[in-house]
Amino acid sequence: MSVTLGQPVPDFTAQTTGDTTVTLSELKGKQVVIYFYPKASTPGCTTEGGDFRDRKQAFDTANTVILGISRDGLRAQENFKAKQEFNFELISDKDESVCKLFDVIKLKKLYGKEHLGIERSTFLIDKDGKLAREWRKVKVPGHVDEVLEAAQALHAG
């Protein structure tokens, strides 16, 4: 089962940085941005996370929670968050349960070798828990501004 635009996103609970867990249904009433990135502490993922960090106040104003997610373990996520001073939580999805829910595990090629990995993707969930927007095969430059504009428009109604 995978997420569909305009439909409620199935509830999930996941381990996050800050020694906490997040349950999607507990965030009802707020908009949620979930962005999937391939690997903590790599250049593109660091840039993308920094863009979200630098615009967090604007997302807060638009009643939007930011969650970053990858298959990295919790320690790697904690280190990444601390080093980059991210002001939002990161989810460790080692078992790929959330990745599979959003269908972001894809066959990728690196140096001529094929492997399964996370395709950089972002999802915007409305305050009622429905999938409002999705961005797949994301290119980092300018992406966070586009997500912010969508979150602001959705919040404004």
Coordinates of C-alpha atoms in Angstrom, one line a residue:
M1 CA 0.0 0.0 0.0
S2 CA 1.3 3.4 -1.0
V3 CA 0.2 7.0 -0.5
T4 CA -2.1 8.6 -3.0
L5 CA -2.7 12.3 -3.7
G6 CA -5.9 13.6 -2.0
Q7 CA -6.2 10.5 0.2
P8 CA -5.4 10.1 3.9
V9 CA -1.8 9.1 4.5
P10 CA -1.8 5.8 6.5
D11 CA -0.7 6.4 10.1
F12 CA 2.8 5.4 11.1
T13 CA 5.1 5.7 14.2
A14 CA 8.8 6.1 13.7
Q15 CA 11.9 6.6 15.9
T16 CA 13.3 10.2 15.7
T17 CA 16.3 12.1 16.9
G18 CA 16.0 13.7 20.3
D19 CA 15.2 10.3 21.7
T20 CA 11.6 10.5 20.7
T21 CA 9.1 8.9 18.3
V22 CA 6.7 10.6 16.0
T23 CA 3.2 9.3 15.2
L24 CA 1.6 10.9 12.1
S25 CA -1.9 11.0 13.5
E26 CA -0.7 13.0 16.5
L27 CA 0.3 15.8 14.1
K28 CA -3.3 16.3 12.9
G29 CA -4.2 20.0 12.8
K30 CA -0.7 20.8 11.5
Q31 CA 0.6 20.4 8.0
V32 CA 3.5 18.1 7.7
V33 CA 6.5 18.1 5.2
I34 CA 8.2 14.7 5.1
Y35 CA 11.3 14.7 3.0
F36 CA 13.3 11.6 2.1
Y37 CA 17.0 11.8 1.5
P38 CA 19.4 9.1 0.4
K39 CA 22.1 9.4 3.1
A40 CA 23.0 11.6 6.1
S41 CA 26.1 13.8 5.9
T42 CA 26.4 13.6 2.1
P43 CA 26.6 16.9 0.1
G44 CA 23.1 17.0 -1.5
C45 CA 21.4 15.9 1.7
T46 CA 23.4 18.4 3.7
T47 CA 22.4 21.2 1.4
E48 CA 18.7 20.2 1.3
G49 CA 18.6 19.9 5.1
G50 CA 20.2 23.3 5.5
D51 CA 17.6 24.8 3.2
F52 CA 14.8 23.4 5.4
R53 CA 16.7 24.6 8.5
D54 CA 17.1 28.1 7.2
R55 CA 13.4 28.4 6.3
K56 CA 12.0 26.7 9.4
Q57 CA 10.5 29.9 10.8
A58 CA 8.5 30.4 7.6
F59 CA 7.3 26.8 7.7
D60 CA 6.3 27.3 11.4
T61 CA 4.3 30.4 10.4
A62 CA 2.5 28.2 7.8
N63 CA 1.6 25.7 10.6
T64 CA 3.9 23.1 9.0
V65 CA 6.1 20.5 10.8
I66 CA 9.3 19.4 8.9
L67 CA 10.5 15.8 9.2
G68 CA 13.6 14.5 7.4
I69 CA 13.9 10.7 6.9
S70 CA 16.5 8.2 5.6
R71 CA 17.6 4.7 6.2
D72 CA 20.5 5.8 8.4
G73 CA 20.6 4.6 12.0
L74 CA 19.7 6.8 14.8
R75 CA 23.3 7.6 15.8
A76 CA 24.1 8.8 12.2
Q77 CA 20.9 10.9 12.2
E78 CA 21.8 12.4 15.6
N79 CA 25.3 13.3 14.4
F80 CA 24.0 14.8 11.2
K81 CA 21.4 16.9 13.0
A82 CA 23.9 18.1 15.6
K83 CA 26.6 18.9 13.1
Q84 CA 24.3 20.8 10.7
E85 CA 22.3 22.4 13.6
F86 CA 19.0 21.2 12.1
N87 CA 16.0 22.7 14.1
F88 CA 13.7 19.8 13.2
E89 CA 13.7 16.0 13.9
L90 CA 15.1 13.3 11.6
I91 CA 13.6 9.9 11.4
S92 CA 15.6 6.7 11.3
D93 CA 13.9 4.2 8.9
K94 CA 16.3 1.3 9.0
D95 CA 13.5 -1.3 8.3
E96 CA 12.3 0.9 5.4
S97 CA 8.6 0.7 6.6
V98 CA 8.0 4.5 6.0
C99 CA 10.1 4.5 2.8
K100 CA 7.9 1.6 1.5
L101 CA 4.7 3.4 2.5
F102 CA 5.7 6.4 0.4
D103 CA 7.2 4.2 -2.3
V104 CA 10.6 6.0 -2.4
I105 CA 12.9 2.9 -2.6
K106 CA 14.0 2.7 -6.2
L107 CA 16.7 1.0 -8.3
K108 CA 19.5 3.5 -8.6
K109 CA 22.8 3.5 -10.5
L110 CA 26.1 4.6 -9.0
Y111 CA 29.4 4.2 -10.8
G112 CA 27.7 1.7 -13.1
K113 CA 26.5 -0.5 -10.3
E114 CA 22.8 -0.9 -9.5
H115 CA 21.5 -0.8 -6.0
L116 CA 18.2 -0.1 -4.2
G117 CA 18.2 3.3 -2.5
I118 CA 16.0 6.2 -1.5
E119 CA 14.9 8.5 -4.4
R120 CA 15.0 12.0 -3.0
S121 CA 11.3 12.9 -2.5
T122 CA 9.2 15.3 -0.5
F123 CA 5.6 15.0 0.6
L124 CA 3.2 17.7 1.9
I125 CA 0.4 16.4 4.1
D126 CA -2.5 18.7 4.9
K127 CA -3.8 19.4 8.4
D128 CA -6.4 16.7 8.0
G129 CA -3.8 14.0 7.3
K130 CA -4.3 13.9 3.5
L131 CA -1.5 14.0 0.9
A132 CA -1.7 17.4 -0.7
R133 CA 1.5 17.5 -2.8
E134 CA 4.3 15.2 -3.8
W135 CA 7.7 15.9 -5.4
R136 CA 9.7 12.9 -6.7
K137 CA 13.2 12.7 -8.2
V138 CA 13.9 16.0 -6.5
K139 CA 16.8 18.2 -7.5
V140 CA 18.0 20.2 -4.4
P141 CA 18.5 23.8 -5.8
G142 CA 15.3 25.8 -5.2
H143 CA 13.3 22.8 -4.0
V144 CA 12.7 23.9 -0.5
D145 CA 11.4 27.3 -1.7
E146 CA 8.9 25.4 -3.9
V147 CA 7.8 23.3 -0.9
L148 CA 7.5 26.4 1.3
E149 CA 5.3 28.2 -1.3
A150 CA 3.0 25.1 -1.5
A151 CA 2.8 24.9 2.3
Q152 CA 2.0 28.6 2.6
A153 CA -0.7 28.4 -0.1
L154 CA -2.2 25.3 1.5
H155 CA -2.2 27.1 4.9
A156 CA -3.8 30.2 3.5
G157 CA -6.6 28.0 2.0

